[in-house]
Amino acid sequence: MRLGRYLGLALLASISVRAAADDLRLIEAAKQQDLARVRTLLAQKVDANTSQPDGATALHWAVHWDDLPMTSALLDAGARVDAANDLGVTPLALACENGNSVIVDRLLGGGADPNLTFHGRPPVLMLCVRSGSVAGVRALIARHAKVDAREPLRGQTALMWAAANAPPEIVRALLAAGADVHERSRLTHLMVNRADPNDIYTGVVGEVPSGQSTPLLFAVAEGRVDVTMLLLDAGADANDASPAGESALLVAVHSGHDDCATLLLRRGADPNASGAGYTALHAAVLRGSGSMVKTLLLRGARVDARIAHGTTTIRAGRGFVLPETLVGGTPFLLAAKFLELDIARQLVAAGADPQSALADHTTALMLAAGLFEAGPLFDRRERILDQPDSGEPAALDMVQWLLGLGGDVNATNTRGDTALHGAAARGYRSVVQALIAGGARLEITNAKGATALDVGDPRVKDLLVTHGRG
């Protein structure tokens, strides 16, 4: 992050009457990267600590430009090493933002305070972590920077930032210096949308706990296997969880980081942790990861675990979510809805009940046929579609397989809908044909008195009319 963000690179047109014109020559020379001019002015005893109206000094500019000779010349001339501008930015903070470990070391050698912060800014150690400067972090630690100091906004530590995106060598350095793997970020609350389970078309807004993340939770969210291993070796709990009940394992699986999830399982993570309202197995099916499903089953995941409540959602988001309409769903039911035939077969082989249903009696066959899909703008995982729905071939494969497992093709849920209602509404011609061949009856009416023909898309009307006549 460069100096312009903090200093506003243009000098103000109106200069304070208290600053003589000669005083600003040094700053202008540093700003123009004119080392010879800076040395000449220092030899003439121009004050090395003259500042711009915003508080920035020549030393700020020298560090901004990564100019070690100029930085040294100014320090040797008595420049205040911990001078801060009006935003609380010191030369050391700039050097850390730039990731310049040589200048960091020079400033520390000149007396810079590694624990000095102003105006609620992050500790300089965290700035070095963010820039990825391994040597800079080591230099600060050697000068007794507080490794567990927190930034003021979310209460995160250097180890949390490092776990998320810094080189593993920085994580090692922080751990060796005693950084606490059990620290948690500040607890906050987010306003989110969550579907009303009594009305699938109505969103309700509420607060959910957020924050309180450990370094391990940061690492697994980013899929950093090497860092995850370092943290576990340092004593992190493989079953760390957020205030919302999301275990490290669940975060890894839901984020699509199967390597991290596998490592956590090997280190004792509970495959059946369900504090978030669903398990890692549900998340693996949601992500369509057959390999993760297999791993979880081998590790003892309960094959018929049910969803207690869905995940929070972001309006018009594209993330993987489990809506409240799936409360009571098993991994098998999710596989049917998401048309993950190979996963569904795995689950049945592991003992899943193919006749299970949601709390409202919606069956796997209904879900596969298209009942409860959010609509033409959303895919089966209720993410916004970039292109129109093209799931009919996969739906046909799943429906035909489910019909072969038995069960009642004419079963109804609490709204009176059947699998045929779903396929007809979606306009899935081949699926309608398969259901009819399997014994689906057209005369069944739902709670609104509508048959499959009544709700049917024009693409399937002729099939339904012919079936009704037959």
mmCIF file of N, CA and C in Angstrom, residues 64-157:
data_model
loop_
_atom_site.group_PDB
_atom_site.id
_atom_site.type_symbol
_atom_site.label_atom_id
_atom_site.label_comp_id
_atom_site.label_asym_id
_atom_site.label_seq_id
_atom_site.Cartn_x
_atom_site.Cartn_y
_atom_site.Cartn_z
ATOM 1 N N HIS A 64 8.455 6.082 1.649
ATOM 2 C CA HIS A 64 7.473 5.818 0.592
ATOM 3 C C HIS A 64 8.150 5.356 -0.701
ATOM 4 N N TRP A 65 9.257 5.992 -1.038
ATOM 5 C CA TRP A 65 9.963 5.659 -2.276
ATOM 6 C C TRP A 65 10.919 4.482 -2.107
ATOM 7 N N ASP A 66 10.907 3.813 -0.961
ATOM 8 C CA ASP A 66 11.819 2.685 -0.718
ATOM 9 C C ASP A 66 13.275 3.100 -0.911
ATOM 10 N N ASP A 67 13.587 4.312 -0.513
ATOM 11 C CA ASP A 67 14.934 4.858 -0.723
ATOM 12 C C ASP A 67 15.744 4.716 0.557
ATOM 13 N N LEU A 68 16.541 3.666 0.641
ATOM 14 C CA LEU A 68 17.331 3.407 1.844
ATOM 15 C C LEU A 68 18.397 4.467 2.080
ATOM 16 N N PRO A 69 19.185 4.864 1.068
ATOM 17 C CA PRO A 69 20.203 5.908 1.316
ATOM 18 C C PRO A 69 19.584 7.207 1.832
ATOM 19 N N MET A 70 18.478 7.626 1.251
ATOM 20 C CA MET A 70 17.839 8.860 1.711
ATOM 21 C C MET A 70 17.307 8.691 3.130
ATOM 22 N N THR A 71 16.706 7.522 3.402
ATOM 23 C CA THR A 71 16.203 7.250 4.749
ATOM 24 C C THR A 71 17.332 7.347 5.764
ATOM 25 N N SER A 72 18.478 6.737 5.449
ATOM 26 C CA SER A 72 19.616 6.753 6.364
ATOM 27 C C SER A 72 20.150 8.162 6.554
ATOM 28 N N ALA A 73 20.212 8.922 5.459
ATOM 29 C CA ALA A 73 20.717 10.296 5.555
ATOM 30 C C ALA A 73 19.829 11.132 6.468
ATOM 31 N N LEU A 74 18.556 10.980 6.348
ATOM 32 C CA LEU A 74 17.630 11.756 7.180
ATOM 33 C C LEU A 74 17.701 11.324 8.645
ATOM 34 N N LEU A 75 17.787 10.013 8.885
ATOM 35 C CA LEU A 75 17.918 9.541 10.271
ATOM 36 C C LEU A 75 19.218 10.038 10.891
ATOM 37 N N ASP A 76 20.302 10.002 10.118
ATOM 38 C CA ASP A 76 21.598 10.472 10.635
ATOM 39 C C ASP A 76 21.567 11.966 10.936
ATOM 40 N N ALA A 77 20.673 12.672 10.251
ATOM 41 C CA ALA A 77 20.555 14.116 10.463
ATOM 42 C C ALA A 77 19.564 14.451 11.571
ATOM 43 N N GLY A 78 19.031 13.444 12.233
ATOM 44 C CA GLY A 78 18.156 13.701 13.369
ATOM 45 C C GLY A 78 16.675 13.654 13.069
ATOM 46 N N ALA A 79 16.285 13.121 11.920
ATOM 47 C CA ALA A 79 14.858 13.014 11.623
ATOM 48 C C ALA A 79 14.186 12.136 12.670
ATOM 49 N N ARG A 80 13.004 12.563 13.142
ATOM 50 C CA ARG A 80 12.277 11.800 14.148
ATOM 51 C C ARG A 80 11.738 10.520 13.515
ATOM 52 N N VAL A 81 12.190 9.395 14.018
ATOM 53 C CA VAL A 81 11.867 8.126 13.387
ATOM 54 C C VAL A 81 10.406 7.747 13.583
ATOM 55 N N ASP A 82 9.774 8.241 14.655
ATOM 56 C CA ASP A 82 8.378 7.900 14.927
ATOM 57 C C ASP A 82 7.419 9.036 14.622
ATOM 58 N N ALA A 83 7.847 9.989 13.772
ATOM 59 C CA ALA A 83 6.946 11.079 13.397
ATOM 60 C C ALA A 83 5.705 10.494 12.717
ATOM 61 N N ALA A 84 4.561 11.065 13.043
ATOM 62 C CA ALA A 84 3.304 10.583 12.460
ATOM 63 C C ALA A 84 2.594 11.735 11.764
ATOM 64 N N ASN A 85 1.966 11.429 10.638
ATOM 65 C CA ASN A 85 1.176 12.458 9.976
ATOM 66 C C ASN A 85 -0.193 12.560 10.646
ATOM 67 N N ASP A 86 -1.064 13.364 10.077
ATOM 68 C CA ASP A 86 -2.351 13.602 10.717
ATOM 69 C C ASP A 86 -3.225 12.352 10.791
ATOM 70 N N LEU A 87 -2.916 11.338 9.971
ATOM 71 C CA LEU A 87 -3.676 10.097 9.992
ATOM 72 C C LEU A 87 -3.016 9.037 10.868
ATOM 73 N N GLY A 88 -1.964 9.434 11.564
ATOM 74 C CA GLY A 88 -1.309 8.481 12.455
ATOM 75 C C GLY A 88 -0.380 7.520 11.746
ATOM 76 N N VAL A 89 0.059 7.860 10.544
ATOM 77 C CA VAL A 89 0.949 6.984 9.780
ATOM 78 C C VAL A 89 2.392 7.372 10.055
ATOM 79 N N THR A 90 3.168 6.410 10.491
ATOM 80 C CA THR A 90 4.588 6.611 10.763
ATOM 81 C C THR A 90 5.415 6.070 9.600
ATOM 82 N N PRO A 91 6.689 6.470 9.513
ATOM 83 C CA PRO A 91 7.559 5.866 8.499
ATOM 84 C C PRO A 91 7.631 4.339 8.623
ATOM 85 N N LEU A 92 7.628 3.822 9.846
ATOM 86 C CA LEU A 92 7.683 2.372 10.010
ATOM 87 C C LEU A 92 6.431 1.711 9.445
ATOM 88 N N ALA A 93 5.281 2.331 9.637
ATOM 89 C CA ALA A 93 4.050 1.777 9.071
ATOM 90 C C ALA A 93 4.133 1.742 7.554
ATOM 91 N N LEU A 94 4.700 2.794 6.944
ATOM 92 C CA LEU A 94 4.846 2.818 5.489
ATOM 93 C C LEU A 94 5.792 1.732 5.013
ATOM 94 N N ALA A 95 6.894 1.557 5.713
ATOM 95 C CA ALA A 95 7.856 0.524 5.322
ATOM 96 C C ALA A 95 7.227 -0.859 5.400
ATOM 97 N N CYS A 96 6.404 -1.075 6.431
ATOM 98 C CA CYS A 96 5.727 -2.359 6.566
ATOM 99 C C CYS A 96 4.698 -2.554 5.469
ATOM 100 N N GLU A 97 3.935 -1.508 5.149
ATOM 101 C CA GLU A 97 2.974 -1.592 4.060
ATOM 102 C C GLU A 97 3.673 -1.907 2.742
ATOM 103 N N ASN A 98 4.850 -1.337 2.545
ATOM 104 C CA ASN A 98 5.605 -1.584 1.321
ATOM 105 C C ASN A 98 6.289 -2.944 1.325
ATOM 106 N N GLY A 99 6.344 -3.579 2.479
ATOM 107 C CA GLY A 99 7.031 -4.859 2.568
ATOM 108 C C GLY A 99 8.534 -4.735 2.429
ATOM 109 N N ASN A 100 9.084 -3.578 2.755
ATOM 110 C CA ASN A 100 10.524 -3.348 2.607
ATOM 111 C C ASN A 100 11.219 -3.667 3.919
ATOM 112 N N SER A 101 11.699 -4.903 4.034
ATOM 113 C CA SER A 101 12.280 -5.352 5.295
ATOM 114 C C SER A 101 13.592 -4.636 5.609
ATOM 115 N N VAL A 102 14.313 -4.227 4.586
ATOM 116 C CA VAL A 102 15.596 -3.534 4.823
ATOM 117 C C VAL A 102 15.348 -2.195 5.500
ATOM 118 N N ILE A 103 14.374 -1.463 4.989
ATOM 119 C CA ILE A 103 14.061 -0.175 5.606
ATOM 120 C C ILE A 103 13.395 -0.376 6.967
ATOM 121 N N VAL A 104 12.570 -1.419 7.104
ATOM 122 C CA VAL A 104 12.015 -1.740 8.421
ATOM 123 C C VAL A 104 13.138 -1.919 9.425
ATOM 124 N N ASP A 105 14.130 -2.696 9.059
ATOM 125 C CA ASP A 105 15.254 -2.959 9.961
ATOM 126 C C ASP A 105 16.035 -1.676 10.254
ATOM 127 N N ARG A 106 16.198 -0.826 9.236
ATOM 128 C CA ARG A 106 16.937 0.437 9.436
ATOM 129 C C ARG A 106 16.180 1.350 10.381
ATOM 130 N N LEU A 107 14.873 1.448 10.232
ATOM 131 C CA LEU A 107 14.079 2.301 11.118
ATOM 132 C C LEU A 107 14.083 1.768 12.545
ATOM 133 N N LEU A 108 13.985 0.452 12.685
ATOM 134 C CA LEU A 108 14.055 -0.134 14.023
ATOM 135 C C LEU A 108 15.411 0.120 14.650
ATOM 136 N N GLY A 109 16.453 0.023 13.846
ATOM 137 C CA GLY A 109 17.790 0.321 14.352
ATOM 138 C C GLY A 109 17.950 1.782 14.743
ATOM 139 N N GLY A 110 17.147 2.634 14.119
ATOM 140 C CA GLY A 110 17.176 4.055 14.443
ATOM 141 C C GLY A 110 16.263 4.416 15.599
ATOM 142 N N GLY A 111 15.672 3.400 16.225
ATOM 143 C CA GLY A 111 14.871 3.655 17.413
ATOM 144 C C GLY A 111 13.373 3.620 17.214
ATOM 145 N N ALA A 112 12.872 3.213 16.057
ATOM 146 C CA ALA A 112 11.415 3.175 15.841
ATOM 147 C C ALA A 112 10.771 2.196 16.815
ATOM 148 N N ASP A 113 9.618 2.589 17.337
ATOM 149 C CA ASP A 113 8.883 1.776 18.305
ATOM 150 C C ASP A 113 8.011 0.772 17.558
ATOM 151 N N PRO A 114 8.272 -0.546 17.681
ATOM 152 C CA PRO A 114 7.486 -1.532 16.939
ATOM 153 C C PRO A 114 6.054 -1.682 17.441
ATOM 154 N N ASN A 115 5.746 -1.072 18.584
ATOM 155 C CA ASN A 115 4.397 -1.206 19.153
ATOM 156 C C ASN A 115 3.621 0.105 19.172
ATOM 157 N N LEU A 116 4.127 1.113 18.453
ATOM 158 C CA LEU A 116 3.472 2.410 18.429
ATOM 159 C C LEU A 116 2.339 2.418 17.405
ATOM 160 N N THR A 117 1.152 2.809 17.838
ATOM 161 C CA THR A 117 0.029 2.958 16.911
ATOM 162 C C THR A 117 -0.692 4.263 17.204
ATOM 163 N N PHE A 118 -1.341 4.804 16.192
ATOM 164 C CA PHE A 118 -2.075 6.053 16.314
ATOM 165 C C PHE A 118 -3.464 5.904 15.696
ATOM 166 N N HIS A 119 -4.409 6.654 16.212
ATOM 167 C CA HIS A 119 -5.730 6.819 15.585
ATOM 168 C C HIS A 119 -6.383 5.483 15.251
ATOM 169 N N GLY A 120 -6.204 4.503 16.116
ATOM 170 C CA GLY A 120 -6.869 3.229 15.907
ATOM 171 C C GLY A 120 -6.357 2.423 14.725
ATOM 172 N N ARG A 121 -5.121 2.703 14.284
ATOM 173 C CA ARG A 121 -4.565 1.968 13.147
ATOM 174 C C ARG A 121 -4.052 0.595 13.579
ATOM 175 N N PRO A 122 -3.924 -0.357 12.626
ATOM 176 C CA PRO A 122 -3.405 -1.678 12.986
ATOM 177 C C PRO A 122 -1.960 -1.598 13.450
ATOM 178 N N PRO A 123 -1.534 -2.511 14.306
ATOM 179 C CA PRO A 123 -0.120 -2.578 14.683
ATOM 180 C C PRO A 123 0.741 -2.779 13.440
ATOM 181 N N VAL A 124 1.950 -2.219 13.470
ATOM 182 C CA VAL A 124 2.812 -2.323 12.287
ATOM 183 C C VAL A 124 3.158 -3.784 11.979
ATOM 184 N N LEU A 125 3.183 -4.640 12.988
ATOM 185 C CA LEU A 125 3.446 -6.050 12.732
ATOM 186 C C LEU A 125 2.398 -6.621 11.771
ATOM 187 N N MET A 126 1.163 -6.231 11.950
ATOM 188 C CA MET A 126 0.095 -6.738 11.085
ATOM 189 C C MET A 126 0.238 -6.186 9.668
ATOM 190 N N LEU A 127 0.770 -4.965 9.546
ATOM 191 C CA LEU A 127 0.995 -4.407 8.215
ATOM 192 C C LEU A 127 2.081 -5.183 7.491
ATOM 193 N N CYS A 128 3.095 -5.592 8.213
ATOM 194 C CA CYS A 128 4.144 -6.413 7.599
ATOM 195 C C CYS A 128 3.609 -7.785 7.220
ATOM 196 N N VAL A 129 2.728 -8.332 8.050
ATOM 197 C CA VAL A 129 2.099 -9.612 7.724
ATOM 198 C C VAL A 129 1.298 -9.473 6.437
ATOM 199 N N ARG A 130 0.536 -8.405 6.326
ATOM 200 C CA ARG A 130 -0.313 -8.217 5.150
ATOM 201 C C ARG A 130 0.519 -8.054 3.885
ATOM 202 N N SER A 131 1.668 -7.424 3.984
ATOM 203 C CA SER A 131 2.509 -7.252 2.798
ATOM 204 C C SER A 131 3.294 -8.511 2.460
ATOM 205 N N GLY A 132 3.288 -9.498 3.378
ATOM 206 C CA GLY A 132 3.984 -10.755 3.114
ATOM 207 C C GLY A 132 5.473 -10.708 3.343
ATOM 208 N N SER A 133 5.952 -9.728 4.093
ATOM 209 C CA SER A 133 7.388 -9.583 4.322
ATOM 210 C C SER A 133 7.841 -10.465 5.478
ATOM 211 N N VAL A 134 8.410 -11.597 5.157
ATOM 212 C CA VAL A 134 8.887 -12.517 6.187
ATOM 213 C C VAL A 134 9.998 -11.862 7.003
ATOM 214 N N ALA A 135 10.951 -11.272 6.308
ATOM 215 C CA ALA A 135 12.084 -10.644 7.007
ATOM 216 C C ALA A 135 11.618 -9.472 7.855
ATOM 217 N N GLY A 136 10.634 -8.712 7.353
ATOM 218 C CA GLY A 136 10.120 -7.593 8.132
ATOM 219 C C GLY A 136 9.449 -8.061 9.407
ATOM 220 N N VAL A 137 8.661 -9.130 9.314
ATOM 221 C CA VAL A 137 8.016 -9.691 10.498
ATOM 222 C C VAL A 137 9.068 -10.159 11.495
ATOM 223 N N ARG A 138 10.078 -10.834 11.010
ATOM 224 C CA ARG A 138 11.137 -11.318 11.910
ATOM 225 C C ARG A 138 11.873 -10.172 12.575
ATOM 226 N N ALA A 139 12.102 -9.101 11.821
ATOM 227 C CA ALA A 139 12.794 -7.944 12.399
ATOM 228 C C ALA A 139 11.960 -7.317 13.507
ATOM 229 N N LEU A 140 10.671 -7.211 13.299
ATOM 230 C CA LEU A 140 9.790 -6.645 14.321
ATOM 231 C C LEU A 140 9.720 -7.528 15.556
ATOM 232 N N ILE A 141 9.641 -8.839 15.342
ATOM 233 C CA ILE A 141 9.611 -9.756 16.479
ATOM 234 C C ILE A 141 10.902 -9.663 17.273
ATOM 235 N N ALA A 142 12.015 -9.548 16.563
ATOM 236 C CA ALA A 142 13.313 -9.437 17.246
ATOM 237 C C ALA A 142 13.394 -8.180 18.106
ATOM 238 N N ARG A 143 12.600 -7.163 17.723
ATOM 239 C CA ARG A 143 12.570 -5.909 18.497
ATOM 240 C C ARG A 143 11.380 -5.882 19.461
ATOM 241 N N HIS A 144 10.840 -7.060 19.740
ATOM 242 C CA HIS A 144 9.813 -7.229 20.777
ATOM 243 C C HIS A 144 8.453 -6.644 20.402
ATOM 244 N N ALA A 145 8.102 -6.735 19.132
ATOM 245 C CA ALA A 145 6.737 -6.378 18.750
ATOM 246 C C ALA A 145 5.771 -7.345 19.433
ATOM 247 N N LYS A 146 4.651 -6.836 19.905
ATOM 248 C CA LYS A 146 3.655 -7.670 20.579
ATOM 249 C C LYS A 146 2.930 -8.529 19.539
ATOM 250 N N VAL A 147 3.141 -9.836 19.618
ATOM 251 C CA VAL A 147 2.625 -10.710 18.557
ATOM 252 C C VAL A 147 1.118 -10.897 18.629
ATOM 253 N N ASP A 148 0.504 -10.654 19.768
ATOM 254 C CA ASP A 148 -0.945 -10.842 19.885
ATOM 255 C C ASP A 148 -1.708 -9.520 19.967
ATOM 256 N N ALA A 149 -1.042 -8.422 19.595
ATOM 257 C CA ALA A 149 -1.743 -7.141 19.545
ATOM 258 C C ALA A 149 -2.836 -7.218 18.475
ATOM 259 N N ARG A 150 -3.911 -6.467 18.673
ATOM 260 C CA ARG A 150 -5.083 -6.566 17.790
ATOM 261 C C ARG A 150 -5.311 -5.277 17.009
ATOM 262 N N GLU A 151 -5.828 -5.446 15.812
ATOM 263 C CA GLU A 151 -6.289 -4.266 15.070
ATOM 264 C C GLU A 151 -7.648 -3.859 15.652
ATOM 265 N N PRO A 152 -7.998 -2.591 15.548
ATOM 266 C CA PRO A 152 -9.153 -2.097 16.314
ATOM 267 C C PRO A 152 -10.518 -2.396 15.723
ATOM 268 N N LEU A 153 -10.609 -2.677 14.428
ATOM 269 C CA LEU A 153 -11.918 -2.784 13.806
ATOM 270 C C LEU A 153 -12.619 -4.083 14.172
ATOM 271 N N ARG A 154 -11.938 -5.215 13.974
ATOM 272 C CA ARG A 154 -12.556 -6.520 14.229
ATOM 273 C C ARG A 154 -11.831 -7.320 15.308
ATOM 274 N N GLY A 155 -10.824 -6.708 15.913
ATOM 275 C CA GLY A 155 -10.121 -7.392 16.983
ATOM 276 C C GLY A 155 -9.317 -8.589 16.511
ATOM 277 N N GLN A 156 -8.821 -8.550 15.287
ATOM 278 C CA GLN A 156 -8.030 -9.655 14.760
ATOM 279 C C GLN A 156 -6.557 -9.466 15.097
ATOM 280 N N THR A 157 -5.841 -10.580 15.139
ATOM 281 C CA THR A 157 -4.412 -10.560 15.468
ATOM 282 C C THR A 157 -3.576 -10.820 14.224
#
